[in-house]
XYZ file of C-alpha atoms in Angstrom:
548
model
C -26.102 -71.268 86.653
C -23.040 -73.487 86.125
C -20.863 -74.145 89.151
C -17.432 -72.455 89.213
C -14.207 -74.178 90.245
C -10.897 -72.852 91.566
C -7.507 -73.792 90.100
C -3.927 -72.816 90.982
C -1.433 -72.814 88.109
C 2.341 -72.399 88.340
C 3.902 -69.785 86.073
C 5.593 -71.138 82.884
C 9.135 -70.751 84.270
C 8.190 -73.195 87.061
C 6.696 -75.788 84.726
C 3.116 -74.486 84.337
C 1.611 -77.348 86.407
C -2.117 -76.845 87.045
C -3.483 -77.882 90.470
C -7.150 -78.433 91.149
C -10.025 -78.209 90.912
C -10.575 -77.082 94.509
C -14.267 -77.052 95.413
C -13.945 -76.152 99.100
C -13.926 -72.702 100.633
C -10.320 -72.944 101.868
C -7.062 -73.953 100.109
C -3.854 -74.416 102.129
C -0.214 -74.467 100.998
C 2.764 -75.532 103.101
C 5.448 -78.177 103.623
C 3.344 -80.527 105.812
C 1.537 -83.026 103.510
C -0.941 -83.927 106.257
C -2.312 -80.390 106.672
C -2.149 -78.828 103.211
C -3.824 -79.186 99.828
C -0.564 -78.420 97.991
C 2.734 -79.562 99.502
C 5.955 -77.628 98.806
C 9.463 -78.738 99.909
C 10.616 -77.415 103.283
C 14.088 -76.927 101.748
C 12.697 -73.971 99.765
C 11.966 -72.147 103.036
C 8.253 -73.016 103.092
C 6.646 -73.201 106.569
C 4.632 -76.306 107.635
C 1.475 -74.184 107.210
C 2.475 -71.220 105.058
C -0.576 -69.752 103.308
C -4.351 -70.143 103.053
C -6.764 -68.954 100.382
C -10.418 -68.283 101.270
C -12.969 -68.262 98.466
C -15.799 -65.691 98.657
C -19.358 -66.025 97.282
C -18.626 -63.547 94.452
C -15.671 -65.700 93.256
C -13.113 -63.312 94.731
C -10.526 -64.554 97.221
C -8.769 -63.668 100.463
C -5.052 -64.594 100.724
C -3.588 -64.752 104.224
C -0.213 -65.949 105.618
C -0.845 -68.585 108.307
C 2.523 -68.330 110.054
C 3.579 -64.832 111.081
C 7.076 -65.559 109.746
C 5.730 -66.839 106.413
C 6.736 -64.576 103.530
C 4.130 -64.055 100.771
C 4.166 -61.711 97.755
C 1.149 -60.892 95.567
C 1.202 -59.909 91.892
C -1.786 -58.023 90.516
C -3.081 -58.972 87.066
C -3.108 -55.261 86.214
C 0.689 -55.118 86.556
C 2.973 -53.269 88.905
C 5.596 -54.399 91.384
C 4.974 -57.389 93.681
C 3.889 -56.530 97.202
C 4.762 -58.447 100.379
C 1.745 -59.057 102.614
C 1.567 -59.821 106.333
C -2.222 -59.585 106.770
C -5.217 -60.952 104.804
C -5.571 -59.289 101.374
C -8.398 -59.501 98.806
C -7.481 -60.748 95.313
C -9.354 -61.828 92.180
C -8.997 -64.466 89.487
C -5.910 -63.708 87.403
C -3.872 -62.353 90.294
C -0.823 -64.351 91.404
C 1.224 -64.929 94.539
C 4.717 -66.234 95.368
C 6.087 -67.897 98.489
C 9.330 -67.123 100.387
C 10.795 -64.680 97.799
C 9.630 -62.683 94.797
C 11.400 -65.252 92.607
C 9.853 -68.200 94.494
C 7.138 -70.555 93.172
C 4.473 -68.279 91.632
C 0.854 -69.486 91.483
C -1.941 -67.857 89.436
C -5.508 -67.928 90.796
C -7.969 -69.143 88.156
C -11.758 -69.412 88.340
C -13.398 -71.578 85.661
C -16.897 -72.882 85.056
C -17.225 -76.585 85.854
C -18.189 -77.713 82.333
C -15.309 -75.810 80.744
C -12.816 -77.087 83.320
C -13.847 -80.698 82.735
C -13.540 -80.275 78.955
C -10.072 -78.719 79.263
C -8.985 -81.477 81.620
C -10.031 -84.146 79.108
C -8.237 -82.347 76.274
C -5.076 -82.012 78.339
C -5.008 -85.616 79.456
C -5.595 -87.168 76.024
C -5.657 -90.934 75.620
C -2.694 -91.598 77.891
C -2.643 -93.487 81.161
C -5.097 -92.132 83.759
C -4.665 -93.350 87.284
C -8.194 -94.202 88.546
C -9.263 -93.237 92.041
C -11.594 -94.895 94.507
C -13.217 -98.208 93.551
C -12.221 -97.666 89.897
C -8.686 -98.699 90.806
C -9.787 -102.234 89.871
C -9.729 -101.028 86.265
C -5.952 -101.187 86.328
C -6.040 -104.922 86.973
C -8.750 -105.423 84.315
C -6.562 -103.606 81.790
C -3.582 -105.790 82.696
C -5.756 -108.899 82.295
C -7.023 -107.641 78.932
C -3.505 -107.053 77.624
C -2.357 -110.449 78.790
C -5.305 -112.130 77.039
C -4.641 -110.149 73.860
C -0.995 -111.213 73.952
C -1.965 -114.872 74.301
C -4.603 -114.747 71.522
C -2.188 -113.167 69.041
C 0.249 -116.064 69.465
C 0.192 -118.997 67.038
C -1.630 -121.355 69.378
C -4.064 -118.708 70.635
C -4.926 -117.581 67.112
C -5.571 -121.170 65.985
C -7.821 -121.760 69.015
C -9.830 -118.616 68.217
C -10.271 -119.677 64.583
C -11.445 -123.125 65.680
C -13.989 -121.642 68.104
C -15.349 -119.361 65.351
C -15.511 -122.357 63.005
C -17.759 -124.217 65.478
C -19.832 -121.231 66.654
C -20.844 -120.156 63.106
C -21.980 -123.684 62.121
C -19.401 -124.171 59.352
C -18.392 -127.388 61.074
C -21.645 -129.042 59.905
C -21.221 -128.160 56.228
C -21.237 -131.387 54.071
C -17.856 -130.454 52.641
C -16.273 -130.281 56.095
C -18.130 -133.386 57.366
C -16.715 -135.554 54.544
C -13.262 -134.053 54.951
C -13.431 -134.611 58.702
C -14.429 -138.257 58.339
C -11.543 -138.847 55.947
C -9.078 -137.154 58.279
C -10.421 -139.049 61.309
C -9.987 -142.365 59.510
C -6.406 -141.496 58.769
C -5.736 -140.698 62.431
C -7.344 -143.945 63.582
C -5.266 -146.094 61.265
C -1.998 -144.128 61.486
C -1.767 -143.515 65.217
C -3.040 -139.944 64.919
C -4.457 -139.983 68.414
C -0.968 -140.076 69.910
C 0.136 -137.166 67.735
C -2.931 -135.142 68.737
C -2.132 -135.594 72.436
C 1.431 -134.504 71.834
C 0.253 -131.448 69.872
C -2.133 -130.460 72.660
C 0.653 -130.724 75.256
C 2.995 -128.641 73.103
C 0.327 -125.962 72.623
C -0.263 -125.759 76.361
C 3.454 -125.203 76.979
C 3.564 -122.456 74.336
C 0.590 -120.726 75.950
C 2.366 -120.806 79.329
C 5.477 -119.291 77.746
C 3.435 -116.503 76.151
C 1.712 -115.754 79.460
C 5.054 -115.610 81.283
C 6.508 -113.238 78.670
C 3.430 -111.006 78.906
C 3.731 -110.885 82.700
C 7.415 -109.966 82.473
C 6.731 -107.182 79.957
C 4.077 -105.613 82.181
C 6.056 -106.178 85.372
C 3.076 -107.493 87.316
C 4.496 -110.800 88.510
C 5.165 -111.461 92.158
C 8.427 -112.767 93.552
C 11.263 -113.795 91.241
C 11.207 -117.264 92.820
C 7.378 -117.373 92.834
C 5.847 -115.277 89.999
C 2.336 -116.058 91.263
C 2.965 -114.549 94.723
C 0.773 -111.589 95.716
C 2.665 -108.265 95.321
C 3.982 -106.786 98.581
C 6.099 -103.707 99.305
C 9.356 -105.752 99.582
C 8.577 -107.666 96.353
C 7.652 -104.485 94.466
C 10.823 -102.733 95.673
C 12.873 -105.707 94.488
C 11.297 -105.318 91.035
C 11.609 -101.522 90.879
C 15.319 -101.592 91.819
C 16.080 -104.916 90.102
C 17.826 -106.165 93.251
C 16.498 -109.075 95.332
C 18.508 -108.019 98.417
C 15.946 -105.267 99.094
C 13.155 -107.829 99.418
C 15.101 -109.609 102.157
C 16.079 -106.385 103.949
C 12.545 -104.951 103.962
C 10.956 -108.265 104.977
C 13.261 -108.560 107.987
C 13.329 -104.910 109.156
C 9.762 -103.894 110.069
C 10.712 -100.497 111.509
C 12.670 -99.439 108.440
C 9.942 -100.779 106.115
C 7.334 -98.590 107.847
C 9.545 -95.491 107.536
C 10.163 -96.340 103.868
C 6.402 -96.556 103.222
C 5.803 -93.125 104.772
C 8.597 -91.545 102.719
C 7.262 -93.197 99.549
C 3.928 -91.404 100.088
C 5.763 -88.113 100.673
C 7.824 -88.442 97.483
C 4.747 -89.219 95.350
C 2.911 -86.235 96.903
C 5.741 -83.987 95.615
C 5.942 -85.606 92.150
C 5.970 -82.248 90.320
C 9.213 -81.319 92.105
C 11.001 -84.440 90.790
C 10.040 -84.245 87.082
C 13.371 -82.586 86.293
C 15.241 -85.792 87.203
C 13.940 -87.592 84.092
C 13.087 -84.635 81.797
C 16.095 -82.292 82.051
C 18.989 -83.039 79.652
C 22.098 -84.544 81.219
C 23.981 -81.259 80.817
C 21.447 -79.592 83.158
C 20.823 -82.509 85.496
C 22.491 -82.709 88.935
C 21.351 -86.319 89.376
C 23.031 -87.403 86.113
C 26.204 -85.464 86.959
C 26.519 -87.034 90.411
C 25.821 -90.539 89.052
C 28.697 -90.136 86.596
C 30.970 -88.905 89.398
C 30.161 -91.966 91.545
C 30.670 -94.351 88.608
C 34.036 -92.736 87.862
C 35.196 -93.664 91.394
C 34.467 -97.345 90.723
C 31.600 -97.753 93.204
C 29.389 -100.809 92.665
C 26.350 -100.378 90.373
C 23.714 -101.372 93.005
C 25.130 -98.708 95.356
C 25.380 -96.034 92.642
C 21.781 -96.748 91.649
C 20.616 -95.689 95.142
C 23.253 -93.164 96.230
C 22.955 -91.049 93.064
C 19.452 -89.993 94.172
C 20.965 -88.042 97.071
C 21.410 -85.340 94.398
C 17.738 -85.679 93.337
C 16.369 -83.159 95.813
C 12.896 -81.633 95.267
C 13.117 -78.464 93.178
C 10.844 -76.843 90.597
C 12.414 -77.374 87.185
C 15.573 -78.698 88.800
C 16.658 -75.210 89.848
C 20.055 -75.341 91.553
C 20.069 -74.200 95.178
C 23.415 -73.458 96.851
C 22.124 -72.841 100.391
C 19.313 -74.336 102.438
C 18.168 -74.952 106.000
C 17.479 -78.464 107.320
C 17.073 -80.336 110.599
C 20.253 -82.241 111.510
C 20.847 -85.383 113.582
C 20.889 -83.303 116.774
C 17.368 -82.031 115.956
C 18.734 -78.518 115.308
C 18.052 -76.348 112.281
C 21.360 -75.821 110.487
C 22.631 -74.517 107.162
C 23.256 -76.925 104.285
C 25.341 -76.239 101.196
C 25.908 -77.486 97.651
C 23.947 -79.727 95.255
C 23.672 -82.461 97.934
C 22.844 -79.936 100.691
C 25.531 -81.234 103.074
C 26.020 -79.858 106.581
C 29.479 -78.693 107.657
C 29.709 -81.695 110.010
C 28.834 -84.134 107.202
C 31.503 -82.674 104.929
C 34.113 -82.928 107.686
C 33.309 -86.590 108.490
C 33.093 -87.570 104.804
C 36.654 -86.309 104.490
C 36.360 -83.259 102.249
C 39.484 -81.123 102.433
C 38.447 -77.542 101.640
C 35.337 -76.667 103.651
C 34.415 -73.390 105.321
C 32.380 -72.758 108.457
C 28.758 -71.658 108.209
C 26.019 -70.940 110.737
C 22.312 -70.233 110.850
C 21.490 -66.887 112.488
C 18.487 -64.538 112.689
C 18.310 -62.303 109.636
C 18.928 -59.158 111.690
C 22.258 -60.648 112.868
C 23.211 -61.659 109.323
C 22.720 -58.154 107.909
C 24.175 -56.338 110.927
C 27.738 -55.342 111.735
C 27.668 -57.348 114.972
C 30.812 -59.329 114.189
C 31.069 -60.719 117.730
C 27.636 -62.362 117.479
C 28.462 -63.758 114.039
C 31.766 -65.198 115.282
C 29.989 -66.865 118.221
C 27.576 -68.562 115.801
C 30.430 -69.816 113.607
C 32.323 -71.079 116.676
C 29.234 -73.043 117.705
C 29.248 -74.851 114.343
C 32.956 -75.610 114.810
C 32.397 -76.990 118.316
C 29.537 -79.214 117.101
C 31.943 -80.659 114.514
C 34.807 -80.964 117.025
C 37.146 -78.633 115.114
C 38.899 -75.384 116.051
C 39.848 -73.565 112.841
C 41.390 -70.114 112.694
C 39.731 -67.477 110.543
C 39.584 -63.750 109.914
C 36.455 -61.852 110.855
C 36.444 -59.770 107.677
C 35.827 -62.881 105.556
C 32.260 -63.443 106.817
C 29.594 -63.416 104.066
C 25.761 -63.754 104.035
C 23.895 -66.317 101.879
C 20.825 -64.088 101.416
C 17.989 -66.619 101.728
C 15.373 -63.899 102.178
C 13.829 -65.599 105.216
C 13.445 -64.789 108.901
C 16.699 -66.709 109.404
C 19.732 -66.716 107.134
C 23.122 -68.366 106.709
C 26.486 -66.703 107.255
C 29.719 -68.346 106.118
C 33.433 -67.862 105.666
C 34.363 -66.907 102.125
C 36.213 -69.567 100.116
C 35.877 -72.341 97.503
C 33.978 -75.016 99.438
C 34.166 -78.623 98.174
C 30.524 -79.160 99.097
C 29.792 -77.482 95.745
C 32.029 -79.950 93.848
C 30.371 -83.290 93.000
C 33.658 -84.934 91.990
C 35.180 -84.009 95.349
C 32.126 -85.379 97.188
C 32.221 -88.645 95.208
C 35.937 -88.986 95.973
C 35.253 -88.430 99.687
C 32.442 -91.022 99.673
C 34.735 -93.559 97.976
C 37.463 -93.003 100.588
C 34.897 -93.188 103.399
C 33.619 -96.601 102.290
C 37.138 -97.926 101.707
C 38.245 -96.857 105.174
C 35.150 -98.289 106.900
C 34.857 -101.517 104.876
C 35.531 -103.689 107.949
C 32.592 -102.105 109.803
C 29.976 -103.099 107.185
C 28.776 -106.344 105.543
C 29.893 -107.104 102.000
C 27.726 -105.224 99.526
C 26.098 -108.455 98.255
C 25.349 -109.688 101.794
C 22.169 -108.994 103.743
C 22.082 -105.343 104.906
C 25.144 -104.564 102.759
C 23.488 -101.774 100.754
C 21.444 -100.308 103.615
C 24.543 -100.255 105.863
C 26.362 -98.055 103.325
C 23.413 -95.677 103.032
C 23.194 -95.344 106.828
C 26.964 -94.865 107.048
C 26.651 -91.944 104.601
C 23.978 -90.197 106.692
C 25.774 -91.115 109.923
C 28.477 -88.619 108.958
C 26.219 -85.918 110.433
C 26.499 -87.419 113.948
C 28.075 -85.132 116.536
C 28.924 -88.237 118.586
C 28.719 -91.914 117.738
C 29.853 -91.881 114.101
C 33.047 -93.766 114.913
C 30.937 -96.351 116.798
C 28.752 -97.111 113.751
C 29.373 -100.782 112.976
C 26.957 -102.992 111.048
C 26.644 -106.770 110.621
C 24.542 -108.891 108.215
C 22.106 -109.784 111.031
C 19.963 -108.797 112.889
C 18.048 -105.914 111.186
C 19.978 -102.635 111.281
C 17.336 -100.815 113.355
C 17.792 -103.511 116.015
C 21.584 -103.146 115.823
C 21.250 -99.386 116.371
C 19.265 -100.054 119.558
C 21.954 -102.467 120.781
C 24.982 -100.195 120.209
C 27.440 -100.656 123.067
C 28.686 -97.063 123.330
C 25.244 -95.579 123.984
C 26.122 -92.645 121.692
C 23.459 -93.514 119.127
C 20.575 -92.038 121.075
C 16.972 -92.028 119.867
C 17.076 -88.736 117.926
C 20.196 -89.819 116.021
C 18.699 -93.208 115.229
C 15.477 -91.540 114.011
C 17.488 -89.218 111.762
C 19.457 -92.148 110.324
C 16.353 -94.252 109.598
C 14.274 -91.411 108.109
C 17.041 -90.032 105.881
C 17.934 -93.514 104.588
C 14.253 -94.350 103.973
C 13.776 -91.073 102.086
C 16.716 -91.818 99.793
C 15.482 -95.347 99.052
C 11.960 -94.006 98.382
C 13.310 -91.502 95.820
C 15.352 -94.226 94.109
C 12.246 -96.445 93.783
C 9.547 -93.827 93.117
C 11.160 -91.435 90.611
C 11.705 -94.098 87.878
C 8.044 -95.079 88.383
C 7.018 -91.449 87.849
C 8.797 -91.620 84.478
C 7.030 -94.894 83.621
C 3.596 -93.446 84.468
C 4.244 -90.112 82.691
C 2.562 -90.300 79.276
C 4.916 -87.581 77.971
C 7.960 -89.837 78.468
C 8.271 -91.914 75.304
C 11.871 -93.155 75.608
C 14.167 -94.350 78.356
C 15.859 -91.372 80.105
C 19.565 -91.843 79.234
C 20.728 -91.028 82.769
C 18.753 -93.878 84.415
C 20.501 -97.130 85.311
C 18.904 -100.269 83.896
C 15.463 -100.367 82.287
C 12.498 -98.375 83.524
C 10.309 -100.464 85.866
C 7.262 -102.200 84.373
C 3.965 -100.371 83.983
C 2.128 -102.985 86.050
C 4.478 -102.780 89.042
C 4.374 -98.966 89.038
C 0.579 -98.940 88.764
C 0.312 -101.239 91.784
C 2.758 -99.069 93.768
C 0.674 -95.973 92.940
C -2.478 -97.757 94.125
C -0.693 -98.811 97.328
C 0.231 -95.143 97.887
C -3.258 -93.784 97.130
C -5.006 -96.345 99.337
C -2.440 -96.254 102.173
C -1.377 -99.891 101.803
C 2.375 -99.300 102.100
């Protein structure tokens, strides 16, 4: 009897991505990539360990929430309304489930025979690029070598060399016709100085071959350092190539602590690749990343900074669905509400310099839906105190976000500039102009990273005004040496991890487009050319084999 395999497939409105096959008894879903088979963004309200699926011997399944606060809905294949479950429930192939809300990511359970699943997988993948796993990763380098050789042999010199080798190997060289012709030609060379010309021709051919090899290496993007193309690829060198900016090689080489955080975030971003496809597949009219990039460019910010900062709008979301409210961990290690396409906290918006912003607060759901105005006001006052403001407001203007989770967000009603990308870009521009004396020039060492850290430093409850950066030493060392003592360990950790995550998205997402066989043309919203196939393949291998 053929072995059966388990697959999980997203519904068409969420992209239809098919996960699997899963051969084990248990499948886990959650936001922690270390403990789950499928990782979903925490910003969607997914718990670190949200749900597990247990496979039975008769190919039926048991679905069970892992966390008691984890919300799960099941959809029967026979139809009917979705049902929220809090205890283990038996399901069969064809049934579906959703996380967090009824409209959340919906997965269908599929059981297929192994032979059929393998055939479908081959048909789906087609002849495009397949990233090999395990020892077969060496095939990538063999393919690169093969293409380079093919490029050289199709050049004028390479083609002539191949024809000459065939001429000798087949024995045509010893035909009487060619022997007589060769003797005549040799005599002419001997008496007319042909030997000198032959040496010159050989030297010229060698130089042409070198040029062809260099062009091939540039097209594939597999060379090493710009100054030394033969250098072995490293994370700093690869980042320099992916972002087309040599300053990142220097920054990452010098700052070991930030480089390690960047490597960890790169693995996280690649593990959530399906949630970033919208960045390079959605049209510009439905693309928050493209909209924010245009807003930053309109404010006259430098291209190298826009290239990185625009990815702060590239947050993980299925299909690029817009999310107005979310819950995140802030620089004080507290869970707080975030708002708008960049998911800014109230404190960030205030320190960036946005004008029209309205208080919000995270509260238990029972408080959010209750009429306990006093408790709601206390929560909003706490947010105000953490941002060092004391605004006046009317109690009857309190609204609920309606996240559908165990906790929810309440806020004061009003047009908040956190939802306006042009207003955010204008605030960022004014922030950098006002703090220009506290950061290196953008083309100096640490110039770009200092501006990224300054952006995330706006969430600091204390110490933001003390943020001052110099070209040397590494910024993580400068944070340890701050004179005020306000940049304590948890704030430094927040600054490093958030900055590393942004840089990882800016480097990894263009590579996802390069490695996606469905992407045939350059996404119009991307800055510069897509990174080379060779560089992206090496980065993917570094991620898969934990070499970052």
